[in-house]
């Protein structure tokens, strides 16, 4: 079956009305995407913030006269367009953008069903889902690179802000003996459970009120604000001489994070990738 779509340019306060109108015209799905708007980084669980400027896209079956739908919207002064959409295997569309990726020397993240071109690889099998973390984002990639280069087998690892669990699962597959994954979003903990199971391993999971073990490594890919707030907890959970790996820091936030962690960590090192920083250090005795 072929599909039709109508795309409408909107500003934030128009979005609800446009969406309601598109549903009333028979839309099968309505999607909101940003238009020349800055990234909305990491809303809290249950929060649904919206961009200032966006595109509202509605999908219709080929039995709907989408030129008429666009006409109704145009009559309200809205800028919109209608066009046809060729049918595709939509369930596999994301594969166009997500292929096996290598981190460091031997760590790979791959969608299921692909062949990883390295027989000695450690592979995290992972399909994109609702929780953040596939390795395509530089903040995740920076942590995966660190794990590949630095993780010692037998380590106890905390993945704080685990999202999909990609870092915790990678740590377990690279030889960590104990992995504790924490997130304030229960959906992320479900995703972590499913992704660990898909890789044939188990990790411990919990909300932030969970008691943390003394770890050799604490990884936290969150954002600068929460990383500063969480400093006592993250540094308190790692043994003296153990590693703290912080990611989700914009390059211009490096100095603030460095200052915040300088009294807890030795040997602070920053690594940059595509405008994002990873900050690592060793817990002072
Ligand atoms: C950018 S994602 C990182 C996911 C994954 N660890 C990765 O590296 O791709 C950040 C995750 O931290 C969680 N998070 C944000 N603030 C948090 C907090 N204060 N306590 C625990 N988890 C938090 C979010 O729900 C989200 O799943």
CSV table of C-alpha atoms and ligand atoms in Angstrom, one decimal:
chain,number,residue,atom,x,y,z
A,1,UNK,CA,0.0,0.0,0.0
A,2,UNK,CA,1.2,3.5,-0.7
A,3,UNK,CA,0.8,6.3,1.8
A,4,UNK,CA,0.2,10.0,1.7
A,5,UNK,CA,1.6,12.6,4.1
A,6,UNK,CA,0.8,16.2,5.0
A,7,UNK,CA,3.5,18.3,6.5
A,8,UNK,CA,2.7,21.5,8.4
A,9,UNK,CA,5.1,24.2,9.7
A,10,UNK,CA,4.1,25.2,13.2
A,11,UNK,CA,5.2,27.2,16.2
A,12,UNK,CA,4.9,25.7,19.6
A,13,UNK,CA,1.5,27.0,20.7
A,14,UNK,CA,-0.2,25.8,17.4
A,15,UNK,CA,1.0,22.2,17.7
A,16,UNK,CA,-2.0,20.7,19.7
A,17,UNK,CA,-4.6,22.3,17.4
A,18,UNK,CA,-2.9,21.2,14.3
A,19,UNK,CA,-2.4,17.7,15.6
A,20,UNK,CA,-6.1,17.5,16.6
A,21,UNK,CA,-7.2,18.7,13.2
A,22,UNK,CA,-5.0,16.1,11.4
A,23,UNK,CA,-6.5,13.3,13.6
A,24,UNK,CA,-10.0,14.5,12.7
A,25,UNK,CA,-9.1,14.4,9.0
A,26,UNK,CA,-8.3,10.7,9.4
A,27,UNK,CA,-4.5,10.7,10.0
A,28,UNK,CA,-3.1,7.3,10.9
A,29,UNK,CA,-0.1,8.8,12.7
A,30,UNK,CA,1.1,12.3,13.6
A,31,UNK,CA,4.8,13.1,14.3
A,32,UNK,CA,6.3,16.2,15.6
A,33,UNK,CA,9.9,17.1,14.6
A,34,UNK,CA,12.1,20.1,15.3
A,35,UNK,CA,12.5,22.8,12.7
A,36,UNK,CA,15.5,25.1,13.1
A,37,UNK,CA,15.1,24.6,16.8
A,38,UNK,CA,17.8,23.8,19.4
A,39,UNK,CA,18.1,20.3,20.8
A,40,UNK,CA,15.9,19.5,23.8
A,41,UNK,CA,18.4,17.5,25.9
A,42,UNK,CA,17.1,14.8,28.1
A,43,UNK,CA,13.7,15.7,29.5
A,44,UNK,CA,12.9,14.1,32.9
A,45,UNK,CA,10.6,11.0,33.1
A,46,UNK,CA,7.1,12.0,32.2
A,47,UNK,CA,8.1,15.5,30.8
A,48,UNK,CA,7.3,16.2,27.1
A,49,UNK,CA,8.8,19.6,26.3
A,50,UNK,CA,8.2,20.9,22.8
A,51,UNK,CA,10.5,22.9,20.4
A,52,UNK,CA,9.6,26.5,19.6
A,53,UNK,CA,9.4,25.8,15.9
A,54,UNK,CA,8.5,22.4,14.5
A,55,UNK,CA,7.0,20.4,11.7
A,56,UNK,CA,3.8,18.4,12.2
A,57,UNK,CA,3.7,15.4,9.8
A,58,UNK,CA,0.6,13.3,9.4
A,59,UNK,CA,0.4,10.0,7.6
A,60,UNK,CA,-2.7,9.0,5.7
A,61,UNK,CA,-3.9,6.0,3.8
A,62,UNK,CA,-4.1,6.4,0.0
A,63,UNK,CA,-7.9,6.7,0.2
A,64,UNK,CA,-7.7,10.2,1.8
A,65,UNK,CA,-7.7,13.3,-0.4
A,66,UNK,CA,-4.6,14.9,1.2
A,67,UNK,CA,-4.8,17.9,-1.2
A,68,UNK,CA,-8.1,18.7,0.5
A,69,UNK,CA,-6.6,18.2,4.0
A,70,UNK,CA,-3.8,20.6,3.0
A,71,UNK,CA,-6.5,23.0,1.7
A,72,UNK,CA,-8.3,23.0,5.0
A,73,UNK,CA,-5.0,23.8,6.8
A,74,UNK,CA,-4.0,26.4,4.3
A,75,UNK,CA,-7.4,28.2,4.8
A,76,UNK,CA,-6.3,28.7,8.4
A,77,UNK,CA,-3.2,30.4,7.2
A,78,UNK,CA,-0.9,27.5,7.9
A,79,UNK,CA,2.0,26.6,5.6
A,80,UNK,CA,1.7,23.0,4.5
A,81,UNK,CA,2.4,20.5,1.7
A,82,UNK,CA,0.9,17.1,0.7
A,83,UNK,CA,2.8,14.4,-1.0
A,84,UNK,CA,2.9,10.7,-1.7
A,85,UNK,CA,5.1,8.3,0.2
A,86,UNK,CA,6.3,5.0,-1.3
A,87,UNK,CA,5.7,1.9,0.7
A,88,UNK,CA,8.8,0.4,2.5
A,89,UNK,CA,9.5,-2.2,5.1
A,90,UNK,CA,9.0,0.4,7.9
A,91,UNK,CA,10.1,-1.9,10.7
A,92,UNK,CA,13.6,-2.1,9.2
A,93,UNK,CA,14.0,1.6,8.0
A,94,UNK,CA,16.2,2.5,11.0
A,95,UNK,CA,18.8,0.0,9.6
A,96,UNK,CA,19.6,2.6,6.9
A,97,UNK,CA,21.2,4.7,9.7
A,98,UNK,CA,22.3,2.0,12.1
A,99,UNK,CA,25.0,-0.5,11.2
A,100,UNK,CA,27.7,-2.4,13.1
A,101,UNK,CA,30.0,0.2,14.7
A,102,UNK,CA,33.5,-0.3,16.2
A,103,UNK,CA,34.7,1.4,19.4
A,104,UNK,CA,38.4,1.3,20.1
A,105,UNK,CA,40.1,-1.9,19.0
A,106,UNK,CA,37.7,-4.7,19.7
A,107,UNK,CA,34.3,-3.5,21.0
A,108,UNK,CA,31.4,-3.4,18.5
A,109,UNK,CA,27.8,-2.4,18.8
A,110,UNK,CA,25.6,-4.0,16.2
A,111,UNK,CA,21.9,-4.4,15.3
A,112,UNK,CA,20.8,-8.0,15.4
A,113,UNK,CA,21.0,-9.9,12.2
A,114,UNK,CA,24.2,-8.2,11.0
A,115,UNK,CA,27.6,-9.8,10.6
A,116,UNK,CA,30.4,-8.0,12.5
A,117,UNK,CA,33.6,-8.1,10.2
A,118,UNK,CA,35.9,-9.1,13.1
A,119,UNK,CA,36.0,-12.6,14.4
A,120,UNK,CA,37.7,-11.6,17.6
A,121,UNK,CA,35.3,-8.8,18.4
A,122,UNK,CA,33.3,-8.3,21.6
A,123,UNK,CA,29.9,-7.5,20.3
A,124,UNK,CA,27.0,-5.8,22.0
A,125,UNK,CA,23.9,-6.8,20.1
A,126,UNK,CA,21.4,-3.9,20.3
A,127,UNK,CA,18.4,-2.6,18.3
A,128,UNK,CA,17.3,0.9,18.9
A,129,UNK,CA,14.4,1.3,21.3
A,130,UNK,CA,12.8,4.0,23.5
A,131,UNK,CA,15.8,4.4,25.8
A,132,UNK,CA,18.8,6.5,24.8
A,133,UNK,CA,22.0,4.7,23.9
A,134,UNK,CA,23.0,2.9,20.7
A,135,UNK,CA,26.6,4.3,20.3
A,136,UNK,CA,25.6,6.6,17.4
A,137,UNK,CA,25.7,9.6,19.8
A,138,UNK,CA,29.2,10.9,20.5
A,139,UNK,CA,28.6,11.0,24.3
A,140,UNK,CA,28.0,7.2,24.3
A,141,UNK,CA,30.8,6.6,21.8
A,142,UNK,CA,33.3,8.3,24.1
A,143,UNK,CA,32.3,6.0,27.0
A,144,UNK,CA,32.5,2.9,24.8
A,145,UNK,CA,36.0,3.9,23.6
A,146,UNK,CA,37.0,4.3,27.2
A,147,UNK,CA,35.7,0.9,28.1
A,148,UNK,CA,37.4,-0.8,25.2
A,149,UNK,CA,40.8,0.8,26.2
A,150,UNK,CA,40.6,0.7,29.9
A,151,UNK,CA,38.2,-1.8,31.5
A,152,UNK,CA,40.0,-4.5,33.5
A,153,UNK,CA,38.3,-7.9,33.7
A,154,UNK,CA,36.8,-8.6,37.1
A,155,UNK,CA,35.9,-5.0,37.7
A,156,UNK,CA,32.8,-3.8,39.5
A,157,UNK,CA,31.2,-1.2,37.3
A,158,UNK,CA,28.3,1.3,37.9
A,159,UNK,CA,26.5,2.6,34.8
A,160,UNK,CA,24.7,5.7,36.2
A,161,UNK,CA,22.1,6.9,33.8
A,162,UNK,CA,22.1,3.7,31.9
A,163,UNK,CA,19.4,4.4,29.3
A,164,UNK,CA,19.4,1.4,27.0
A,165,UNK,CA,22.1,-0.2,29.2
A,166,UNK,CA,24.6,-0.1,26.4
A,167,UNK,CA,27.5,0.8,28.6
A,168,UNK,CA,26.7,-1.7,31.3
A,169,UNK,CA,26.2,-4.5,28.8
A,170,UNK,CA,29.5,-3.6,27.1
A,171,UNK,CA,31.3,-3.6,30.4
A,172,UNK,CA,29.9,-7.0,31.3
A,173,UNK,CA,30.8,-8.5,27.9
A,174,UNK,CA,34.3,-7.0,28.3
A,175,UNK,CA,34.8,-8.9,31.5
A,176,UNK,CA,33.3,-6.9,34.4
A,177,UNK,CA,32.4,-9.2,37.2
A,178,UNK,CA,29.6,-7.0,38.6
A,179,UNK,CA,27.6,-4.3,36.7
A,180,UNK,CA,25.0,-2.1,38.4
A,181,UNK,CA,22.8,0.0,36.1
A,182,UNK,CA,20.9,3.0,37.6
A,183,UNK,CA,18.4,5.2,35.9
A,184,UNK,CA,15.6,7.5,37.1
A,185,UNK,CA,13.4,6.4,34.2
A,186,UNK,CA,11.8,2.9,34.8
A,187,UNK,CA,11.5,2.5,31.0
A,188,UNK,CA,15.3,2.7,30.8
A,189,UNK,CA,15.6,0.0,33.4
A,190,UNK,CA,13.2,-2.3,31.4
A,191,UNK,CA,15.3,-1.6,28.2
A,192,UNK,CA,18.5,-2.4,30.1
A,193,UNK,CA,17.0,-5.7,31.2
A,194,UNK,CA,15.9,-6.6,27.7
A,195,UNK,CA,19.2,-5.6,26.2
A,196,UNK,CA,21.2,-7.5,28.7
A,197,UNK,CA,19.1,-10.6,28.2
A,198,UNK,CA,19.5,-10.3,24.4
A,199,UNK,CA,23.3,-10.4,25.0
A,200,UNK,CA,23.0,-13.4,27.3
A,201,UNK,CA,24.1,-11.6,30.4
A,202,UNK,CA,22.5,-10.2,33.6
A,203,UNK,CA,23.1,-6.9,35.2
A,204,UNK,CA,21.7,-5.4,38.4
A,205,UNK,CA,19.3,-2.5,37.8
A,206,UNK,CA,17.7,0.1,40.0
A,207,UNK,CA,16.4,3.5,40.6
A,208,UNK,CA,18.6,6.2,42.1
A,209,UNK,CA,17.6,5.3,45.6
A,210,UNK,CA,19.3,1.9,45.2
A,211,UNK,CA,22.3,1.3,47.5
A,212,UNK,CA,25.5,1.4,45.4
A,213,UNK,CA,28.4,-1.0,45.8
A,214,UNK,CA,32.0,0.3,46.0
A,215,UNK,CA,33.0,0.2,42.4
A,216,UNK,CA,36.2,0.2,40.4
A,217,UNK,CA,34.6,2.2,37.7
A,218,UNK,CA,31.6,4.7,37.6
A,219,UNK,CA,30.4,5.7,34.2
A,220,UNK,CA,27.8,8.5,33.9
A,221,UNK,CA,26.7,9.8,30.6
A,222,UNK,CA,24.1,12.3,31.7
A,223,UNK,CA,24.4,16.1,31.3
A,224,UNK,CA,26.6,18.8,32.9
A,225,UNK,CA,23.9,20.0,35.4
A,226,UNK,CA,23.0,16.5,36.8
A,227,UNK,CA,26.7,15.5,36.8
A,228,UNK,CA,27.5,18.4,39.0
A,229,UNK,CA,24.6,17.6,41.3
A,230,UNK,CA,25.5,13.9,41.4
A,231,UNK,CA,29.2,14.5,42.2
A,232,UNK,CA,29.1,13.4,45.8
A,233,UNK,CA,27.2,10.2,44.9
A,234,UNK,CA,29.3,9.3,41.9
A,235,UNK,CA,32.6,9.9,43.6
A,236,UNK,CA,31.4,8.3,46.8
A,237,UNK,CA,30.6,5.1,44.9
A,238,UNK,CA,34.1,4.6,43.5
A,239,UNK,CA,37.0,3.1,45.5
A,240,UNK,CA,40.2,5.2,46.0
A,241,UNK,CA,42.2,4.9,42.8
A,242,UNK,CA,39.1,3.8,40.8
A,243,UNK,CA,37.9,5.6,37.7
A,244,UNK,CA,35.1,8.1,37.2
A,245,UNK,CA,34.1,8.5,33.5
A,246,UNK,CA,31.8,11.5,32.9
A,247,UNK,CA,30.1,12.2,29.5
A,248,UNK,CA,27.3,14.3,28.2
A,249,UNK,CA,29.3,17.5,28.7
A,250,UNK,CA,29.3,20.2,25.9
A,251,UNK,CA,32.9,21.3,25.1
A,252,UNK,CA,32.4,24.7,26.6
A,253,UNK,CA,31.2,23.2,29.9
A,254,UNK,CA,34.5,21.4,30.4
A,255,UNK,CA,36.1,24.0,32.8
A,256,UNK,CA,33.0,24.0,35.0
A,257,UNK,CA,33.0,20.2,35.3
A,258,UNK,CA,36.7,20.1,35.9
A,259,UNK,CA,36.4,22.6,38.7
A,260,UNK,CA,33.5,20.7,40.2
A,261,UNK,CA,35.4,17.4,40.3
A,262,UNK,CA,38.9,18.6,40.9
A,263,UNK,CA,38.8,18.0,44.7
A,264,UNK,CA,37.6,14.4,44.3
A,265,UNK,CA,39.6,13.3,41.2
A,266,UNK,CA,43.3,13.1,40.3
A,267,UNK,CA,44.6,12.9,36.7
A,268,UNK,CA,41.7,14.6,35.1
A,269,UNK,CA,41.7,14.2,31.4
A,270,UNK,CA,39.3,15.5,28.8
A,271,UNK,CA,38.7,13.9,25.4
A,272,UNK,CA,36.6,15.7,22.8
A,273,UNK,CA,34.3,14.4,20.0
A,274,UNK,CA,32.0,16.4,17.8
A,275,UNK,CA,31.5,19.2,20.4
A,276,UNK,CA,31.1,16.8,23.4
A,277,UNK,CA,33.6,16.0,26.1
A,278,UNK,CA,34.4,13.0,28.1
A,279,UNK,CA,36.1,13.8,31.5
A,280,UNK,CA,37.9,11.0,33.3
A,281,UNK,CA,39.8,10.9,36.6
A,282,UNK,CA,40.9,8.7,39.4
A,283,UNK,CA,39.3,8.9,42.8
A,284,UNK,CA,41.7,10.5,45.3
A,285,UNK,CA,42.6,8.4,48.3
B,1,LIG,C1,22.2,10.4,27.7
B,1,LIG,S1,21.4,9.1,28.4
B,1,LIG,C2,22.7,7.9,28.5
B,1,LIG,C3,22.3,6.5,28.2
B,1,LIG,C4,23.5,5.5,28.1
B,1,LIG,N1,24.2,5.4,29.4
B,1,LIG,C5,24.5,6.0,27.0
B,1,LIG,O1,25.6,6.3,27.4
B,1,LIG,O2,24.1,6.1,25.9
B,1,LIG,C6,21.2,9.6,30.1
B,1,LIG,C7,20.3,8.7,30.9
B,1,LIG,O3,20.4,9.2,32.2
B,1,LIG,C8,19.1,9.2,32.9
B,1,LIG,N2,19.2,10.2,33.9
B,1,LIG,C9,19.1,11.6,33.8
B,1,LIG,N3,19.2,12.2,34.9
B,1,LIG,C10,19.3,11.2,35.9
B,1,LIG,C11,19.4,11.2,37.3
B,1,LIG,N4,19.5,12.3,38.0
B,1,LIG,N5,19.5,10.0,37.9
B,1,LIG,C12,19.5,8.8,37.2
B,1,LIG,N6,19.4,8.8,35.9
B,1,LIG,C13,19.3,10.0,35.2
B,1,LIG,C14,18.2,9.4,31.7
B,1,LIG,O4,16.9,8.9,32.0
B,1,LIG,C15,18.8,8.7,30.6
B,1,LIG,O5,18.4,7.4,30.4
